[in-house]
C-alpha positions as a printed Julia matrix, in Angstrom:
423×3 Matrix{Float64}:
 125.44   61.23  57.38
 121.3    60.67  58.03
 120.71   56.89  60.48
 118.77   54.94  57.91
 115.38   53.31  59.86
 115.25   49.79  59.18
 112.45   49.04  62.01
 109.5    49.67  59.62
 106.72   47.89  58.72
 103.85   47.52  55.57
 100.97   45.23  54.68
  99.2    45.19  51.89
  96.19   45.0   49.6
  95.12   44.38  45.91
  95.11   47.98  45.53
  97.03   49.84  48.36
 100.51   49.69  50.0
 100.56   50.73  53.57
 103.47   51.26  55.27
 104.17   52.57  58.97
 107.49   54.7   59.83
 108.41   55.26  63.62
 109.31   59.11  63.88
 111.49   58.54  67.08
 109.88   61.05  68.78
 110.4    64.1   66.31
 108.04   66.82  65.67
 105.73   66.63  62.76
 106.94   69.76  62.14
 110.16   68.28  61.39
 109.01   65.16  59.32
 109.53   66.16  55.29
 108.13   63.25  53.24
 108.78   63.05  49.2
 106.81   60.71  47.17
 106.78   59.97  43.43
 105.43   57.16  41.3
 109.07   54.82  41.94
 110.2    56.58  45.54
 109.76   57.31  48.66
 111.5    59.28  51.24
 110.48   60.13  54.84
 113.36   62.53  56.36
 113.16   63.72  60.21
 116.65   64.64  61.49
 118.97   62.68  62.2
 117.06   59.8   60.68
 115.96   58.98  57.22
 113.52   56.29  55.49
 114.22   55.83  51.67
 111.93   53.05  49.72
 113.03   52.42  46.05
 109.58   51.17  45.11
 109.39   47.85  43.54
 106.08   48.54  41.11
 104.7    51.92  39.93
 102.64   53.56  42.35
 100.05   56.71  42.23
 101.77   59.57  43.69
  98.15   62.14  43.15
  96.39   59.36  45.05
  98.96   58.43  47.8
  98.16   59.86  51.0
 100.28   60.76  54.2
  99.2    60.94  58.0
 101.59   61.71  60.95
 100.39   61.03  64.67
 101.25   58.98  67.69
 105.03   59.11  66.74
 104.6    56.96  63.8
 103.92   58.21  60.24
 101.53   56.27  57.64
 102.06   56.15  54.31
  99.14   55.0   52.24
 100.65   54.05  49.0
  97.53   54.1   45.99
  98.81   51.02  43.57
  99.13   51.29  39.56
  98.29   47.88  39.1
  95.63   45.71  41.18
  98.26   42.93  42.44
 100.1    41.62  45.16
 103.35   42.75  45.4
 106.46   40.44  46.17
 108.82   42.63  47.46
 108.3    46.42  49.04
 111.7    47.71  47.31
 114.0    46.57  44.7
 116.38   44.23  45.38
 119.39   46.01  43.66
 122.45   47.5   46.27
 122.9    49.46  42.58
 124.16   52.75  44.4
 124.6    54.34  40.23
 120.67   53.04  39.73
 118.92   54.1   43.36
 121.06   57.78  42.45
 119.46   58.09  39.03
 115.89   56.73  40.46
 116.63   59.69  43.03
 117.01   62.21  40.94
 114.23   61.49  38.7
 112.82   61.64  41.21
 113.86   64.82  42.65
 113.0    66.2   38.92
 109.54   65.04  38.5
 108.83   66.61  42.42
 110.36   69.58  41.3
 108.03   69.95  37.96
 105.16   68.78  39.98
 105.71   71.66  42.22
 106.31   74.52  38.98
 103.1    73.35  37.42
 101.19   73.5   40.35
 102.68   77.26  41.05
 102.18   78.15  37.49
  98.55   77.03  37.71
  97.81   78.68  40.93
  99.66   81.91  39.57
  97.58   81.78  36.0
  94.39   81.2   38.48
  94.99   84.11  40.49
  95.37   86.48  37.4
  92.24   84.91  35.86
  90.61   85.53  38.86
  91.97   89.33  39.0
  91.08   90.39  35.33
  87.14   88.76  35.84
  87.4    90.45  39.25
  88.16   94.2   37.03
  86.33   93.5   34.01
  83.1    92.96  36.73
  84.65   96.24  38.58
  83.94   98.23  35.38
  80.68   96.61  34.16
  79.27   97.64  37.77
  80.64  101.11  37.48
  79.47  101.03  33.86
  75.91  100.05  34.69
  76.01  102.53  37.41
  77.12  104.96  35.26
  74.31  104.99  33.01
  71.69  104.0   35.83
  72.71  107.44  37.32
  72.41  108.94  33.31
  68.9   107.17  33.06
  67.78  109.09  36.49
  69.63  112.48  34.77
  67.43  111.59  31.84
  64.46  111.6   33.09
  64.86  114.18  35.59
  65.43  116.4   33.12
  62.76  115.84  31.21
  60.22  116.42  34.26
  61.99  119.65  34.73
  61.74  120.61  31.1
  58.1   119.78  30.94
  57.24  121.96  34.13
  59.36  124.75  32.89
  57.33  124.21  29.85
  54.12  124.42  31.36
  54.96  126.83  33.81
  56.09  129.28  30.74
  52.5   128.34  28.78
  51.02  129.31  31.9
  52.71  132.95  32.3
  52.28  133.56  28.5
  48.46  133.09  28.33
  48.01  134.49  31.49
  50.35  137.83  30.05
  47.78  137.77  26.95
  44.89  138.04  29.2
  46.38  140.81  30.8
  47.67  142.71  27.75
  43.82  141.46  26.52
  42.33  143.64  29.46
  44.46  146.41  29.36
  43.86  146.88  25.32
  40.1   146.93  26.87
  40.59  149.41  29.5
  42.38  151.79  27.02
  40.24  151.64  24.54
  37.51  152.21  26.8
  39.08  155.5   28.12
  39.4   156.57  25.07
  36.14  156.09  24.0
  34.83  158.39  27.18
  37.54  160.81  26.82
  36.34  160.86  22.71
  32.48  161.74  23.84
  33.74  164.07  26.93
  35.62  166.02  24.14
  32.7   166.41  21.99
  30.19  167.7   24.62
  32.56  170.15  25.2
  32.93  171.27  21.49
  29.35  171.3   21.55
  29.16  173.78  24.41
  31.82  176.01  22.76
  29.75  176.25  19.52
  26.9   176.22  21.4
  28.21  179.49  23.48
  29.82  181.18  20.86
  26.63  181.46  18.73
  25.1   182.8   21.44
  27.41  185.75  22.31
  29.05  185.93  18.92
  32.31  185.23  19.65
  34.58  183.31  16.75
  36.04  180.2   17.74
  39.77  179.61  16.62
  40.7   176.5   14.89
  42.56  174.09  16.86
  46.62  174.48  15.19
  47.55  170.69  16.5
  46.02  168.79  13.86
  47.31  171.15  10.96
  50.67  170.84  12.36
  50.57  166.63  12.75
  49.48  166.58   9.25
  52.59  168.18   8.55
  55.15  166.27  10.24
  53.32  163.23   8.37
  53.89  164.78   5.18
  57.38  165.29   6.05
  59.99  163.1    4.24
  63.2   162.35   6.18
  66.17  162.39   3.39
  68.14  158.79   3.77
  71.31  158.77   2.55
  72.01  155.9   -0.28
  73.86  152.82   0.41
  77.48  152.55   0.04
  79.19  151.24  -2.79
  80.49  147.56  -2.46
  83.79  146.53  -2.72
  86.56  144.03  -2.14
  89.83  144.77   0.27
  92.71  142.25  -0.47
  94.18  140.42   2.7
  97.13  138.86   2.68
  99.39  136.92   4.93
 102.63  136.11   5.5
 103.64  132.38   4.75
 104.08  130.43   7.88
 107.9   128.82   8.42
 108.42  125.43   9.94
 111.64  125.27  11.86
 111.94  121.43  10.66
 114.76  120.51   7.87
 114.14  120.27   4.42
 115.06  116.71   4.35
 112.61  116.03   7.36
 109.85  118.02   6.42
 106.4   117.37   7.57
 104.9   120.68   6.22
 102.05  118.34   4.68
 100.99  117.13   8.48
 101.5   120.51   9.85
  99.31  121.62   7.57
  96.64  119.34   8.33
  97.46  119.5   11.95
  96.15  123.66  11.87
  93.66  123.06   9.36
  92.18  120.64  12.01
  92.61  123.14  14.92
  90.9   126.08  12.73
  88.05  123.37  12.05
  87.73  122.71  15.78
  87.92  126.44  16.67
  84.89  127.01  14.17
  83.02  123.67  15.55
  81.57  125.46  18.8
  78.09  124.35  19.72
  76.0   127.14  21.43
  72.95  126.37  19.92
  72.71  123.48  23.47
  69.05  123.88  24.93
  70.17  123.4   28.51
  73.34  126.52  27.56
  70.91  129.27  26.54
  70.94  130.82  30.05
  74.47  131.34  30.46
  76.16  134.46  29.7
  78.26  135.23  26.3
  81.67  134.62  27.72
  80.49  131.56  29.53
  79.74  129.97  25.77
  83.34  130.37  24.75
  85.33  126.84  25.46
  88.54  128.86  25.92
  87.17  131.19  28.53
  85.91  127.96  30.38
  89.22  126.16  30.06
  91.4   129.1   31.95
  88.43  128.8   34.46
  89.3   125.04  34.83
  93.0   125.66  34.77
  92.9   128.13  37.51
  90.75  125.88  39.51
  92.92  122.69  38.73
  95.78  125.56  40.39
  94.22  126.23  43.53
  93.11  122.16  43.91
  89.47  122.49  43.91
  89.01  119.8   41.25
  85.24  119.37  40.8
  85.24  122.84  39.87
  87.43  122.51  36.89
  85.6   119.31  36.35
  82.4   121.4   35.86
  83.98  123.63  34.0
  86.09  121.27  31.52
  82.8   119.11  30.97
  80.81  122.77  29.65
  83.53  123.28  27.36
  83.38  119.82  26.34
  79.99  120.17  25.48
  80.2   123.15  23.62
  83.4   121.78  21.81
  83.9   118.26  21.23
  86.98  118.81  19.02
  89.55  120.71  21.48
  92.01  117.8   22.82
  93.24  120.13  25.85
  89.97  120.03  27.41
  89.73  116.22  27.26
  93.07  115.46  28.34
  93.0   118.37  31.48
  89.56  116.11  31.99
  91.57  113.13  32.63
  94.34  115.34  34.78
  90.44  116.27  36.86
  89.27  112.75  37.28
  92.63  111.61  38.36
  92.81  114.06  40.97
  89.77  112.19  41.69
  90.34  108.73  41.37
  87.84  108.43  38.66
  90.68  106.14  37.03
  87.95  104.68  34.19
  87.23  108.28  33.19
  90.69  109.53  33.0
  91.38  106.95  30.88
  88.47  107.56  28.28
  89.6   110.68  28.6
  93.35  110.83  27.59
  92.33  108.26  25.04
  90.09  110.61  23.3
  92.4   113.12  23.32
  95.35  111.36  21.97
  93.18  110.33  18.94
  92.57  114.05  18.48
  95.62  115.05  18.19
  96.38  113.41  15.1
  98.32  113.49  12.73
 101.48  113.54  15.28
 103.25  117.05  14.42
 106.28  119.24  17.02
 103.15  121.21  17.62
 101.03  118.98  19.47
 103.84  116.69  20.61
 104.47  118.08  24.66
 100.26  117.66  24.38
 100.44  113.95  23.5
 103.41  113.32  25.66
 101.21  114.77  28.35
  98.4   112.54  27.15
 100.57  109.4   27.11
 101.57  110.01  31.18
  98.13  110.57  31.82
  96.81  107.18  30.74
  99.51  105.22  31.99
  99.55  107.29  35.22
  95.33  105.55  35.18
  96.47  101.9   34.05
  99.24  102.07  36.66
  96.75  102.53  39.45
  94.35   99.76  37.82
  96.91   97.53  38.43
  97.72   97.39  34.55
 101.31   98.04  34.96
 102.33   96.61  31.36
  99.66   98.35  29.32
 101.05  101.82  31.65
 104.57  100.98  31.06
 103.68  101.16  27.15
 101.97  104.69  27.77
 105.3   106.15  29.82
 107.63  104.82  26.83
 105.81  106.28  24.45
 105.9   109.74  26.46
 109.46  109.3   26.7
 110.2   108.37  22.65
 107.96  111.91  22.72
 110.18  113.79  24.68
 113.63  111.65  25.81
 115.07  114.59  27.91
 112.43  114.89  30.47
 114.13  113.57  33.8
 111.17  113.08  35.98
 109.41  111.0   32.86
 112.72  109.25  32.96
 112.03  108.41  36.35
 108.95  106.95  36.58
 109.5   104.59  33.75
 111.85  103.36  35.57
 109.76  102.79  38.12
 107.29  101.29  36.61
 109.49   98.48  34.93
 110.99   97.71  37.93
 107.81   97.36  39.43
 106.68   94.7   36.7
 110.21   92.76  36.87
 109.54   92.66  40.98
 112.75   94.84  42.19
 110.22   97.89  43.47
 107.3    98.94  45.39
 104.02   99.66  43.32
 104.88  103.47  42.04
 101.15  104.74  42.31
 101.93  104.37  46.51
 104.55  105.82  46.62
């Protein structure tokens, strides 16, 4: 049982109640004081101080200072008066129990608000902390695009120029040459006529006959010649016809309609190739086709050199915006990368591509679904991932390591594990 101190001592004021404790030489360290509106305890081992408080007091106002083996209690009053009495003057033990242990109750909400608030502070502070994370990424994003821009468009207009510059410089030439040639052939016209005129000339003279030239006979012929074309074929119409595709789905679960949309949609996309892109007309013919560029990117994703198959994922992109593999091996790229904003624009656009949700595109969307949670996970969104992984797994329920990590990842958000993106 605690030694009760009875040597205290308190004055007062209209307003304040001060009132000095002698520690006994304990620590501070060791001094706990509890303070409410109606009580007042001051515990330090093996003794005790308890004050059932005649009038209201102001607990938020009250102040406590410990020094010189005595502790001060400055008590802020409710009511400007002068009080009669320091404590009740009730040896109640039922009443100074309950006046504890309201006490003891209001302390401990005081305490649980004052947690909660610093708690709901903290994740204020964190989310205006990201959202300012991803407007500066943002704005550098598209500072970076604006330098891209105009970079380009220097580049363009030099290659511009510089082509203007070869082409009427390559008329000039092909001007000069037309002028050379023609002016050979001019001389080599009047060189051929002095010497016709010398033949006929000589030939009068010593009566010789002069034999037509057979070249021009025999060019007027092959002029007059007509080369026989055959005529053009008949047209006509072949029949082509295919076998009717079967779903493996039951009758009485059949979603022939979506999976009929679903390759409709992939046909579209397959069709949708843009290689008509200024910047793409160098490149060579199989470096235009998205699916020759997405083994390129797979085999590059193999070996781990990741801003290759970046490069080559965001070419195919750009020749194909409809493909949702490319996207979603995109966000597998930038994760590799940490580019955790990107990957998760990019698995978002490709689980809105594959749409409507068929058994054909469903280990594609369950591959989507990790992806993006995988991203939130390490944003420290761990309740917006743990949606993501559940969906995966409602996708595909048999997959251990999904199994796994979703585990994981609640755990995580209840407080029984480590974060799962370090481990």
């Amino acid at each position: 049982m605690p030694l009760l101190v009875t040597d205290y001592s308190w004055i007062q004021t209209d307003s304040t109640v001060h009132i000095n404790v002698p520690l006994k030489g304990a620590k501070s360290a060791n001094v706990d004081i509890v303070c409410t509106d109606e009580y007042l305890k001051v515990h330090f081992p093996p003794f005790l101080f308890e004050a059932f408080l005649s009038e209201p007091v102001d607990d938020d106002r009250s102040t406590a200072k410990i020094g010189n083996g005595v502790a001060v209690i400055s008590l802020s009053k409710r009511n400007n008066k002068v009080w009669e009495c320091l404590m009740i003057t009730t040896n109640n033990k039922e009443k100074k129990r309950e006046i504890r242990e309201r006490a003891l109750l209001k302390l401990q909400e005081k305490h649980a608000a004052v947690s909660k608030a610093k708690a709901e502070k903290q994740r204020t502070e964190k989310k205006y902390a990201l959202e300012t994370m991803m407007k500066l990424e943002k704005d550098e994003r598209e500072r970076i695009q604006k330098i891209k821009d105009t970079e380009r468009e220097r580049t363009t207009a030099e290659l511009e120029a510089w082509q203007l510059k070869q082409k009427e410089k390559a008329e000039e030439e092909e001007e000069e040459e037309e002028a050379r040639l023609k002016l050979q052939s001019q001389k080599g016209n009047q060189d051929k006529a002095k010497a016709v005129m010398k033949k006929h000339e000589g030939g009068r003279s010593g009566g010789r006959k002069i034999k037509p030239d057979g070249r021009g006979s025999s060019e007027a012929k092959i002029k007059k010649k007509h080369v026989d074309v055959p005529a053009p074929r008949v047209p006509g119409n072949i029949p082509v016809t295919f076998t009717p595709r079967v779903f493996p789905t039951a009758l009485r679960e059949s979603r022939v309609p979506e999976e009929e949309e679903w390759l409709k949609k992939q046909a579209a996309a397959r069709c949708a190739a843009n290689a008509d892109v200024e910047e793409l007309k160098d490149l060579k013919e199989e470096e235009r086709n998205p699916d020759w560029l997405k083994e390129k990117g797979d085999k590059c994703f193999a070996t781990g050199n990741y801003l290759a198959a970046l490069n080559a994922y965001n070419l195919a992109i750009r020749l194909n915006r409809k493909i949702p593999a490319l996207y979603s091996n995109r966000a597998a790229c930038h994760l590799k990368l940490r580019n955790l904003h990107k990957a998760l624009e990019d698995s978002s656009q490709a689980l809105e591509l594959l749409t409507p949700p068929v058994a054909a595109n469903a280990a594609a969307r369950a591959r989507a679904h990790v992806r993006r949670g995988s991203a939130l996970c390490q944003l420290q969104l761990h309740a917006e991932g743990l949606q993501d992984y559940q969906a995966a797994l409602k996708i595909d329920p048999h997959n251990k390591a999904l199994q796994e990590d979703t585990v994981r990842v609640r755990d995580f958000i209840q407080g029984t594990a480590a974060d799962p993106e370090t481990q």
